[in-house]
Every structure is written in C-alpha cells, then in structure tokens.
Amino acid sequence: MGQKEKEILDRGNWSGRLDFILSCIGFSVGLGNVWRFPYLCYRNGGGAFLIPYAIMLVIAGIPLYFFELSFGQFASQGPITVWTVSPFFMGVGWAMVLISAMVCTYYNVIIMYSVYYMMVSFVNMDGDLPWQHCDHEWASDLCREEPYPKFDSMTNETDKIKSAMELKHTNCLTSLLANLSESFSVNYTTYNDLNSSILIQNTTSCDKDLKLPSAEYFERYVLRLHEANGFGDFGGVSLKLVICLLLTWVVIFFCLMKGIKSSGKVVYFTATFPYIVLIILLIRGLTLEGFEKGIEFYMIPDWQKLKDPK
C-alpha cells in the first residue's frame, strides 16, 4: 500500500458520492440562511441587497469555495498540513482553523438556545408558552402583548389619543410643548392639548422602548441581562443553559467521532432538514397579518441603501 493510499485510509473515505454531495449542501445552507441573511437583507434595502450579494458571491464566494473544495479533495489533507505544498501560505491554514473554532463556538451557543426553546415548548405543549404573555416575574413595565395600534383604522379621536399616549413618555412630551407650540403657532400648555395627529407624527422621539414578551423572555429570563452591571459583568452560571450547551456538544461529538464515516450519514438529515424548515417558515410567514408588506419591501428595492453600506 502506498503512502497516499494509507493517508486516505487514515482520514477515512466517503461511503458514496451522495454523502459527499449532501455534505457540500449541508455546509452551504445553515444558520446563516435562517438567521443572518434575512436580517442583512432587511437592513440593507431589501431586494437591493441581492445585487452586491450576488456580485461578491460570483467574484469571491464561489471561487474560494471551489478552490477549498478541490484543493482538499486533491491533497486529502487537513487545512494546515495541506499547505506544506507552499509553506509561505501556512498561515492561511492556521487562520482557517482559528476561524472555524470561533464560528463553531458561537454557532453552538445559538443551537443551545434552540435546544432550550425546543425543550420548553415540549414541556408546555398543553398550555401557553411562557413567552406569550407579560404576566410573569421577569416582565418589565415596557412589556407589551398587543400589536402596534392601527391608527388608520380608528375613527374616534379619543381612542387615537388614548392609544398614542400609551406609547409615549409624558415627561418627554412636556419638554416638547414649547417647540410644538412654535411649529404649529398654537399655545400648548399641557400634553393633553395635543391632538392625535401631532402625537403620532411629531413626537416619535418620546416613544417608549416597548418590547414583546418574547423579547423580554429571552433578555430578562434566559440571559438575565437586566441583572448585569455592564459589559464586563459576566454574571452567574445558568444551569439550564449549561445543560443545553453540554447536550449540544455531546451530539456534535457523536456526529464527528468517526470522521466522515459518521458525518457522512448525519448529513442525510442536516442537509435536507434546513430546506424543510425554510419552507415551513415561508408558509408560516405568508399566513401572518401584513405579509404583503414584507413581500413589497423585498420586491421593491430601496436603491438609496446601496449608497450607505454598513
């Protein structure tokens, strides 16, 4: 047996062509498609974001992906030892390992949250989920279950004012009275003199930072951020999150303990399941109220965002 054949046997071999193809698909579609890409698309002008994304995908993404794939298949070595072909680029291999270590660390934290929420969902299958309502100890005064008021559908001025006032800081409104009086040439003595139109359109700086119970549950119960005294305060250890993180790493260990022999079988699930989830999320999104606004935002690009890259 030659040295080359021995190295391949030591590293393991793909059981079949389908294992390799599904592994490539699994590495291409992951958390970023569900978690990061929609956020970046929303933040950078909807459909307009696809133009620079497609350009960088063609110029950098696909060529680098193909180069790494073909180089690894040809040499059958790891990201560090493969660069013995040119020791000058050995640092590239170390950088790839360090980046992979950092990415898998914080990706596993996200998976840990998913595992935790999945467990809580199973425990509360017969009742309401804990992040559906604000009547919990962890909820703050800014927790709000009701959606943002639809002022356009309200015909009663009193109802509009009442709904708008629930969203405002009264002290802030008082401080704006002088400026509002000057702008509208009306002497406003108290915020009760303001009509609904002014409250809704001209006092946005006084809006309360209201949060849904789902956001408060994550920040105040799961992460307990309100107990921290600053960025440097790491706080205590959450036993429930430690158990979920440990479970995550145990699953990863069993998936990778035999190299591509075991991971090649796992990808039959991990490579196809994300597509199923994406289809489910698409169907769910299309059944939500106001879905047409999201489609409109995506299909009608904001070209000005391309001039303000972030």
mmCIF file of C-alpha atoms in Angstrom:
data_model
loop_
_atom_site.group_PDB
_atom_site.id
_atom_site.type_symbol
_atom_site.label_atom_id
_atom_site.label_comp_id
_atom_site.label_asym_id
_atom_site.label_seq_id
_atom_site.Cartn_x
_atom_site.Cartn_y
_atom_site.Cartn_z
ATOM 1 C CA MET A 1 0.000 0.000 0.000
ATOM 2 C CA GLY A 2 1.422 3.392 -0.989
ATOM 3 C CA GLN A 3 1.800 6.367 1.324
ATOM 4 C CA LYS A 4 -1.004 8.213 -0.482
ATOM 5 C CA GLU A 5 -3.481 5.350 -0.034
ATOM 6 C CA LYS A 6 -2.522 4.992 3.641
ATOM 7 C CA GLU A 7 -3.196 8.684 4.298
ATOM 8 C CA ILE A 8 -6.645 8.421 2.741
ATOM 9 C CA LEU A 9 -7.474 5.359 4.844
ATOM 10 C CA ASP A 10 -6.256 7.099 7.995
ATOM 11 C CA ARG A 11 -8.507 10.076 7.311
ATOM 12 C CA GLY A 12 -11.429 7.959 6.178
ATOM 13 C CA ASN A 13 -13.269 7.752 2.870
ATOM 14 C CA TRP A 14 -16.701 8.823 1.742
ATOM 15 C CA SER A 15 -19.104 5.892 1.696
ATOM 16 C CA GLY A 16 -20.602 7.144 -1.531
ATOM 17 C CA ARG A 17 -20.950 10.069 -3.873
ATOM 18 C CA LEU A 18 -24.252 11.109 -2.288
ATOM 19 C CA ASP A 19 -22.583 11.503 1.130
ATOM 20 C CA PHE A 20 -20.140 13.988 -0.347
ATOM 21 C CA ILE A 21 -22.796 15.936 -2.267
ATOM 22 C CA LEU A 22 -25.083 16.209 0.761
ATOM 23 C CA SER A 23 -22.137 17.288 2.915
ATOM 24 C CA CYS A 24 -21.418 20.132 0.499
ATOM 25 C CA ILE A 25 -25.088 21.132 0.540
ATOM 26 C CA GLY A 26 -25.151 20.958 4.330
ATOM 27 C CA PHE A 27 -22.111 23.229 4.628
ATOM 28 C CA SER A 28 -23.692 25.697 2.182
ATOM 29 C CA VAL A 29 -27.084 26.003 3.884
ATOM 30 C CA GLY A 30 -27.148 26.561 7.618
ATOM 31 C CA LEU A 31 -27.941 29.021 10.363
ATOM 32 C CA GLY A 32 -26.882 31.995 8.274
ATOM 33 C CA ASN A 33 -29.720 31.429 5.796
ATOM 34 C CA VAL A 34 -32.370 31.488 8.513
ATOM 35 C CA TRP A 35 -30.747 33.854 10.961
ATOM 36 C CA ARG A 36 -28.276 36.321 9.402
ATOM 37 C CA PHE A 37 -29.220 36.693 5.731
ATOM 38 C CA PRO A 38 -32.840 37.891 6.248
ATOM 39 C CA TYR A 39 -31.618 40.490 8.769
ATOM 40 C CA LEU A 40 -28.926 41.794 6.410
ATOM 41 C CA CYS A 41 -31.403 41.870 3.536
ATOM 42 C CA TYR A 42 -33.897 43.861 5.625
ATOM 43 C CA ARG A 43 -31.258 46.266 6.909
ATOM 44 C CA ASN A 44 -29.734 46.980 3.500
ATOM 45 C CA GLY A 45 -32.677 47.807 1.283
ATOM 46 C CA GLY A 46 -34.499 44.540 0.674
ATOM 47 C CA GLY A 47 -34.017 43.316 -2.881
ATOM 48 C CA ALA A 48 -31.286 45.915 -3.455
ATOM 49 C CA PHE A 49 -29.042 43.892 -1.144
ATOM 50 C CA LEU A 50 -29.116 40.981 -3.593
ATOM 51 C CA ILE A 51 -27.061 42.939 -6.144
ATOM 52 C CA PRO A 52 -23.855 43.371 -4.070
ATOM 53 C CA TYR A 53 -24.501 39.940 -2.550
ATOM 54 C CA ALA A 54 -24.637 38.276 -5.971
ATOM 55 C CA ILE A 55 -21.566 40.178 -7.174
ATOM 56 C CA MET A 56 -19.474 39.112 -4.170
ATOM 57 C CA LEU A 57 -20.842 35.573 -4.449
ATOM 58 C CA VAL A 58 -19.612 35.296 -8.042
ATOM 59 C CA ILE A 59 -16.321 37.147 -7.540
ATOM 60 C CA ALA A 60 -15.234 35.751 -4.169
ATOM 61 C CA GLY A 61 -17.652 33.270 -2.604
ATOM 62 C CA ILE A 62 -17.986 30.586 -5.266
ATOM 63 C CA PRO A 63 -14.324 30.678 -6.443
ATOM 64 C CA LEU A 64 -12.978 30.386 -2.891
ATOM 65 C CA TYR A 65 -15.468 27.643 -2.077
ATOM 66 C CA PHE A 66 -14.500 25.705 -5.202
ATOM 67 C CA PHE A 67 -10.784 26.246 -4.557
ATOM 68 C CA GLU A 68 -11.002 24.981 -0.970
ATOM 69 C CA LEU A 69 -13.125 22.020 -2.033
ATOM 70 C CA SER A 70 -10.910 20.938 -4.924
ATOM 71 C CA PHE A 71 -7.669 21.556 -3.032
ATOM 72 C CA GLY A 72 -8.849 19.408 -0.122
ATOM 73 C CA GLN A 73 -10.087 16.623 -2.383
ATOM 74 C CA PHE A 74 -6.847 16.591 -4.353
ATOM 75 C CA ALA A 75 -4.470 16.604 -1.374
ATOM 76 C CA SER A 76 -6.673 14.621 1.076
ATOM 77 C CA GLN A 77 -5.144 16.572 3.966
ATOM 78 C CA GLY A 78 -6.290 18.983 6.634
ATOM 79 C CA PRO A 79 -6.278 22.796 6.331
ATOM 80 C CA ILE A 80 -2.833 23.074 7.987
ATOM 81 C CA THR A 81 -0.866 20.165 6.517
ATOM 82 C CA VAL A 82 -2.207 20.811 3.026
ATOM 83 C CA TRP A 83 -0.124 23.989 2.868
ATOM 84 C CA THR A 84 3.129 22.039 3.033
ATOM 85 C CA VAL A 85 2.919 22.404 -0.734
ATOM 86 C CA SER A 86 3.775 26.071 -0.137
ATOM 87 C CA PRO A 87 4.941 26.841 3.424
ATOM 88 C CA PHE A 88 4.662 30.570 2.677
ATOM 89 C CA PHE A 89 0.861 30.192 2.931
ATOM 90 C CA MET A 90 0.919 28.065 6.102
ATOM 91 C CA GLY A 91 -0.679 30.961 7.982
ATOM 92 C CA VAL A 92 -3.764 30.614 5.780
ATOM 93 C CA GLY A 93 -4.305 27.113 7.143
ATOM 94 C CA TRP A 94 -3.951 28.263 10.739
ATOM 95 C CA ALA A 95 -6.345 31.141 10.054
ATOM 96 C CA MET A 96 -8.912 28.686 8.647
ATOM 97 C CA VAL A 97 -8.669 26.568 11.801
ATOM 98 C CA LEU A 98 -8.991 29.583 14.119
ATOM 99 C CA ILE A 99 -11.968 30.958 12.197
ATOM 100 C CA SER A 100 -13.666 27.549 12.282
ATOM 101 C CA ALA A 101 -13.049 27.337 16.041
ATOM 102 C CA MET A 102 -14.588 30.753 16.653
ATOM 103 C CA VAL A 103 -17.558 30.129 14.365
ATOM 104 C CA CYS A 104 -18.391 26.721 15.842
ATOM 105 C CA THR A 105 -18.186 28.227 19.345
ATOM 106 C CA TYR A 106 -20.796 30.923 18.835
ATOM 107 C CA TYR A 107 -22.903 28.842 16.431
ATOM 108 C CA ASN A 108 -23.196 26.199 19.130
ATOM 109 C CA VAL A 109 -24.432 28.869 21.520
ATOM 110 C CA ILE A 110 -27.225 29.655 19.059
ATOM 111 C CA ILE A 111 -28.001 25.947 18.769
ATOM 112 C CA MET A 112 -28.028 25.834 22.578
ATOM 113 C CA TYR A 113 -30.785 28.471 22.605
ATOM 114 C CA SER A 114 -32.712 26.438 20.028
ATOM 115 C CA VAL A 115 -32.414 23.307 22.156
ATOM 116 C CA TYR A 116 -33.600 25.210 25.223
ATOM 117 C CA TYR A 117 -36.621 26.689 23.445
ATOM 118 C CA MET A 118 -37.460 23.283 21.952
ATOM 119 C CA MET A 119 -37.452 21.687 25.413
ATOM 120 C CA VAL A 120 -39.578 24.454 26.915
ATOM 121 C CA SER A 121 -42.015 24.141 24.008
ATOM 122 C CA PHE A 122 -42.398 20.397 24.589
ATOM 123 C CA VAL A 123 -42.913 20.931 28.326
ATOM 124 C CA ASN A 124 -45.683 23.488 27.657
ATOM 125 C CA MET A 125 -47.427 21.672 24.810
ATOM 126 C CA ASP A 126 -50.739 21.587 26.697
ATOM 127 C CA GLY A 127 -50.728 25.272 27.642
ATOM 128 C CA ASP A 128 -49.466 28.705 26.719
ATOM 129 C CA LEU A 129 -45.789 29.202 26.101
ATOM 130 C CA PRO A 130 -44.075 31.345 28.750
ATOM 131 C CA TRP A 131 -43.041 33.994 26.191
ATOM 132 C CA GLN A 132 -46.614 34.620 25.018
ATOM 133 C CA HIS A 133 -47.681 36.881 27.876
ATOM 134 C CA CYS A 134 -46.315 39.656 30.077
ATOM 135 C CA ASP A 135 -47.830 38.435 33.366
ATOM 136 C CA HIS A 136 -44.565 36.950 34.661
ATOM 137 C CA GLU A 137 -41.992 37.999 37.232
ATOM 138 C CA TRP A 138 -39.346 38.610 34.571
ATOM 139 C CA ALA A 139 -41.534 41.018 32.583
ATOM 140 C CA SER A 140 -40.813 44.744 32.885
ATOM 141 C CA ASP A 141 -43.203 47.683 32.657
ATOM 142 C CA LEU A 142 -42.286 48.047 28.982
ATOM 143 C CA CYS A 143 -43.575 44.579 28.095
ATOM 144 C CA ARG A 144 -46.493 44.755 25.665
ATOM 145 C CA GLU A 145 -48.544 41.874 24.278
ATOM 146 C CA GLU A 146 -50.759 43.902 21.954
ATOM 147 C CA PRO A 147 -49.500 44.750 18.479
ATOM 148 C CA TYR A 148 -48.798 48.346 17.486
ATOM 149 C CA PRO A 149 -52.122 50.248 17.211
ATOM 150 C CA LYS A 150 -53.605 50.639 13.737
ATOM 151 C CA PHE A 151 -54.351 54.334 13.883
ATOM 152 C CA ASP A 152 -55.574 54.451 10.267
ATOM 153 C CA SER A 153 -58.472 52.146 11.107
ATOM 154 C CA MET A 154 -59.518 54.212 14.162
ATOM 155 C CA THR A 155 -62.287 56.758 13.612
ATOM 156 C CA ASN A 156 -62.678 58.070 17.153
ATOM 157 C CA GLU A 157 -60.229 60.865 18.058
ATOM 158 C CA THR A 158 -60.370 59.997 21.754
ATOM 159 C CA ASP A 159 -59.359 56.390 21.067
ATOM 160 C CA LYS A 160 -56.465 57.574 18.906
ATOM 161 C CA ILE A 161 -55.175 59.900 21.617
ATOM 162 C CA LYS A 162 -55.546 57.247 24.313
ATOM 163 C CA SER A 163 -53.699 54.634 22.240
ATOM 164 C CA ALA A 164 -50.957 57.095 21.287
ATOM 165 C CA MET A 165 -50.427 58.220 24.891
ATOM 166 C CA GLU A 166 -49.806 54.617 25.952
ATOM 167 C CA LEU A 167 -46.733 54.643 23.707
ATOM 168 C CA LYS A 168 -45.260 57.949 24.958
ATOM 169 C CA HIS A 169 -43.162 59.212 27.872
ATOM 170 C CA THR A 170 -45.205 62.057 29.370
ATOM 171 C CA ASN A 171 -42.146 63.894 30.712
ATOM 172 C CA CYS A 172 -40.698 63.925 27.214
ATOM 173 C CA LEU A 173 -43.963 65.268 25.783
ATOM 174 C CA THR A 174 -43.915 68.101 28.303
ATOM 175 C CA SER A 175 -40.402 69.080 27.239
ATOM 176 C CA LEU A 176 -41.544 69.284 23.600
ATOM 177 C CA LEU A 177 -44.504 71.592 24.205
ATOM 178 C CA ALA A 178 -42.536 74.794 23.519
ATOM 179 C CA ASN A 179 -41.183 73.519 20.202
ATOM 180 C CA LEU A 180 -44.576 72.177 19.142
ATOM 181 C CA SER A 181 -46.258 75.467 20.043
ATOM 182 C CA GLU A 182 -43.766 77.358 17.884
ATOM 183 C CA SER A 183 -44.047 74.927 14.971
ATOM 184 C CA PHE A 184 -47.863 74.929 14.819
ATOM 185 C CA SER A 185 -48.431 78.508 16.103
ATOM 186 C CA VAL A 186 -50.639 77.166 18.874
ATOM 187 C CA ASN A 187 -50.116 77.650 22.603
ATOM 188 C CA TYR A 188 -49.926 74.123 24.024
ATOM 189 C CA THR A 189 -49.807 74.301 27.825
ATOM 190 C CA THR A 190 -50.011 70.562 28.594
ATOM 191 C CA TYR A 191 -49.605 67.415 26.555
ATOM 192 C CA ASN A 192 -53.359 66.852 26.927
ATOM 193 C CA ASP A 193 -53.833 69.700 24.434
ATOM 194 C CA LEU A 194 -52.129 67.726 21.657
ATOM 195 C CA ASN A 195 -54.278 66.077 19.016
ATOM 196 C CA SER A 196 -53.735 62.552 17.732
ATOM 197 C CA SER A 197 -52.016 63.648 14.523
ATOM 198 C CA ILE A 198 -49.290 65.534 16.409
ATOM 199 C CA LEU A 199 -48.875 62.740 18.952
ATOM 200 C CA ILE A 200 -48.435 60.120 16.250
ATOM 201 C CA GLN A 201 -46.316 62.005 13.716
ATOM 202 C CA ASN A 202 -44.401 64.723 15.608
ATOM 203 C CA THR A 203 -43.433 63.137 18.933
ATOM 204 C CA THR A 204 -41.682 59.949 17.845
ATOM 205 C CA SER A 205 -38.665 60.893 19.975
ATOM 206 C CA CYS A 206 -40.854 60.333 23.036
ATOM 207 C CA ASP A 207 -41.858 56.773 22.127
ATOM 208 C CA LYS A 208 -41.357 54.171 24.822
ATOM 209 C CA ASP A 209 -38.994 51.317 24.056
ATOM 210 C CA LEU A 210 -41.782 48.753 24.243
ATOM 211 C CA LYS A 211 -40.895 45.099 23.818
ATOM 212 C CA LEU A 212 -42.800 41.949 23.057
ATOM 213 C CA PRO A 213 -42.953 39.269 25.775
ATOM 214 C CA SER A 214 -40.835 37.009 23.550
ATOM 215 C CA ALA A 215 -38.003 39.571 23.552
ATOM 216 C CA GLU A 216 -38.312 40.171 27.288
ATOM 217 C CA TYR A 217 -38.325 36.438 27.985
ATOM 218 C CA PHE A 218 -35.062 35.979 26.100
ATOM 219 C CA GLU A 219 -33.309 39.040 27.532
ATOM 220 C CA ARG A 220 -34.605 39.005 31.105
ATOM 221 C CA TYR A 221 -35.289 35.320 31.834
ATOM 222 C CA VAL A 222 -32.958 33.331 29.590
ATOM 223 C CA LEU A 223 -29.991 35.733 29.577
ATOM 224 C CA ARG A 224 -30.947 37.825 32.653
ATOM 225 C CA LEU A 225 -29.306 40.872 31.111
ATOM 226 C CA HIS A 226 -31.138 43.255 33.443
ATOM 227 C CA GLU A 227 -29.089 41.890 36.368
ATOM 228 C CA ALA A 228 -25.760 42.790 34.753
ATOM 229 C CA ASN A 229 -23.969 45.980 35.791
ATOM 230 C CA GLY A 230 -22.249 46.463 32.463
ATOM 231 C CA PHE A 231 -20.468 44.699 29.646
ATOM 232 C CA GLY A 232 -17.717 43.466 31.970
ATOM 233 C CA ASP A 233 -20.185 41.822 34.372
ATOM 234 C CA PHE A 234 -20.464 38.215 33.199
ATOM 235 C CA GLY A 235 -22.963 37.283 35.898
ATOM 236 C CA GLY A 236 -23.529 33.808 37.259
ATOM 237 C CA VAL A 237 -23.863 30.450 35.544
ATOM 238 C CA SER A 238 -27.275 29.438 34.225
ATOM 239 C CA LEU A 239 -27.659 25.723 34.893
ATOM 240 C CA LYS A 240 -30.391 25.274 32.284
ATOM 241 C CA LEU A 241 -28.209 26.796 29.565
ATOM 242 C CA VAL A 242 -25.153 24.810 30.663
ATOM 243 C CA ILE A 243 -27.115 21.563 30.313
ATOM 244 C CA CYS A 244 -28.373 22.551 26.854
ATOM 245 C CA LEU A 245 -24.863 23.550 25.744
ATOM 246 C CA LEU A 246 -23.432 20.281 27.050
ATOM 247 C CA LEU A 247 -26.115 18.354 25.183
ATOM 248 C CA THR A 248 -25.237 20.269 22.012
ATOM 249 C CA TRP A 249 -21.546 19.379 22.254
ATOM 250 C CA VAL A 250 -22.375 15.721 23.017
ATOM 251 C CA VAL A 251 -24.481 15.496 19.847
ATOM 252 C CA ILE A 252 -21.662 17.076 17.831
ATOM 253 C CA PHE A 253 -19.175 14.611 19.297
ATOM 254 C CA PHE A 254 -21.221 11.608 18.210
ATOM 255 C CA CYS A 255 -21.719 13.137 14.759
ATOM 256 C CA LEU A 256 -17.973 13.595 14.230
ATOM 257 C CA MET A 257 -16.348 10.863 16.304
ATOM 258 C CA LYS A 258 -15.705 8.657 13.240
ATOM 259 C CA GLY A 259 -14.896 11.493 10.869
ATOM 260 C CA ILE A 260 -16.632 11.473 7.524
ATOM 261 C CA LYS A 261 -17.857 7.921 8.180
ATOM 262 C CA SER A 262 -20.290 9.245 10.777
ATOM 263 C CA SER A 263 -20.767 12.803 9.496
ATOM 264 C CA GLY A 264 -21.476 11.453 6.013
ATOM 265 C CA LYS A 265 -24.566 9.727 7.397
ATOM 266 C CA VAL A 266 -25.664 12.625 9.584
ATOM 267 C CA VAL A 267 -25.833 14.966 6.580
ATOM 268 C CA TYR A 268 -28.738 12.963 5.187
ATOM 269 C CA PHE A 269 -30.723 14.764 7.882
ATOM 270 C CA THR A 270 -28.783 18.002 8.392
ATOM 271 C CA ALA A 271 -28.588 18.772 4.659
ATOM 272 C CA THR A 272 -32.298 18.267 3.961
ATOM 273 C CA PHE A 273 -33.879 19.492 7.193
ATOM 274 C CA PRO A 274 -32.925 23.193 6.692
ATOM 275 C CA TYR A 275 -34.867 23.227 3.420
ATOM 276 C CA ILE A 276 -37.897 21.768 5.167
ATOM 277 C CA VAL A 277 -37.605 24.426 7.884
ATOM 278 C CA LEU A 278 -37.260 27.201 5.290
ATOM 279 C CA ILE A 279 -40.404 26.001 3.502
ATOM 280 C CA ILE A 280 -42.308 25.834 6.814
ATOM 281 C CA LEU A 281 -41.152 29.349 7.753
ATOM 282 C CA LEU A 282 -42.168 30.625 4.310
ATOM 283 C CA ILE A 283 -45.661 29.149 4.621
ATOM 284 C CA ARG A 284 -45.973 30.478 8.171
ATOM 285 C CA GLY A 285 -44.806 33.926 7.096
ATOM 286 C CA LEU A 286 -47.338 34.034 4.259
ATOM 287 C CA THR A 287 -50.156 33.348 6.730
ATOM 288 C CA LEU A 288 -49.235 36.209 9.085
ATOM 289 C CA GLU A 289 -51.031 39.521 9.027
ATOM 290 C CA GLY A 290 -49.241 42.119 6.919
ATOM 291 C CA PHE A 291 -47.198 39.574 4.943
ATOM 292 C CA GLU A 292 -47.823 41.564 1.757
ATOM 293 C CA LYS A 293 -45.831 44.476 3.195
ATOM 294 C CA GLY A 294 -42.823 42.215 3.652
ATOM 295 C CA ILE A 295 -43.084 40.953 0.077
ATOM 296 C CA GLU A 296 -43.462 44.532 -1.160
ATOM 297 C CA PHE A 297 -40.380 45.606 0.798
ATOM 298 C CA TYR A 298 -38.409 42.746 -0.701
ATOM 299 C CA MET A 299 -39.639 43.151 -4.281
ATOM 300 C CA ILE A 300 -39.386 46.974 -4.391
ATOM 301 C CA PRO A 301 -35.717 47.682 -3.584
ATOM 302 C CA ASP A 302 -34.521 50.769 -1.742
ATOM 303 C CA TRP A 303 -31.663 51.752 -4.043
ATOM 304 C CA GLN A 304 -30.517 54.530 -1.698
ATOM 305 C CA LYS A 305 -29.304 51.871 0.721
ATOM 306 C CA LEU A 306 -26.584 50.906 -1.755
ATOM 307 C CA LYS A 307 -25.034 54.351 -1.205
ATOM 308 C CA ASP A 308 -24.895 53.783 2.554
ATOM 309 C CA PRO A 309 -23.165 50.420 3.104
ATOM 310 C CA LYS A 310 -22.940 49.136 6.681
#
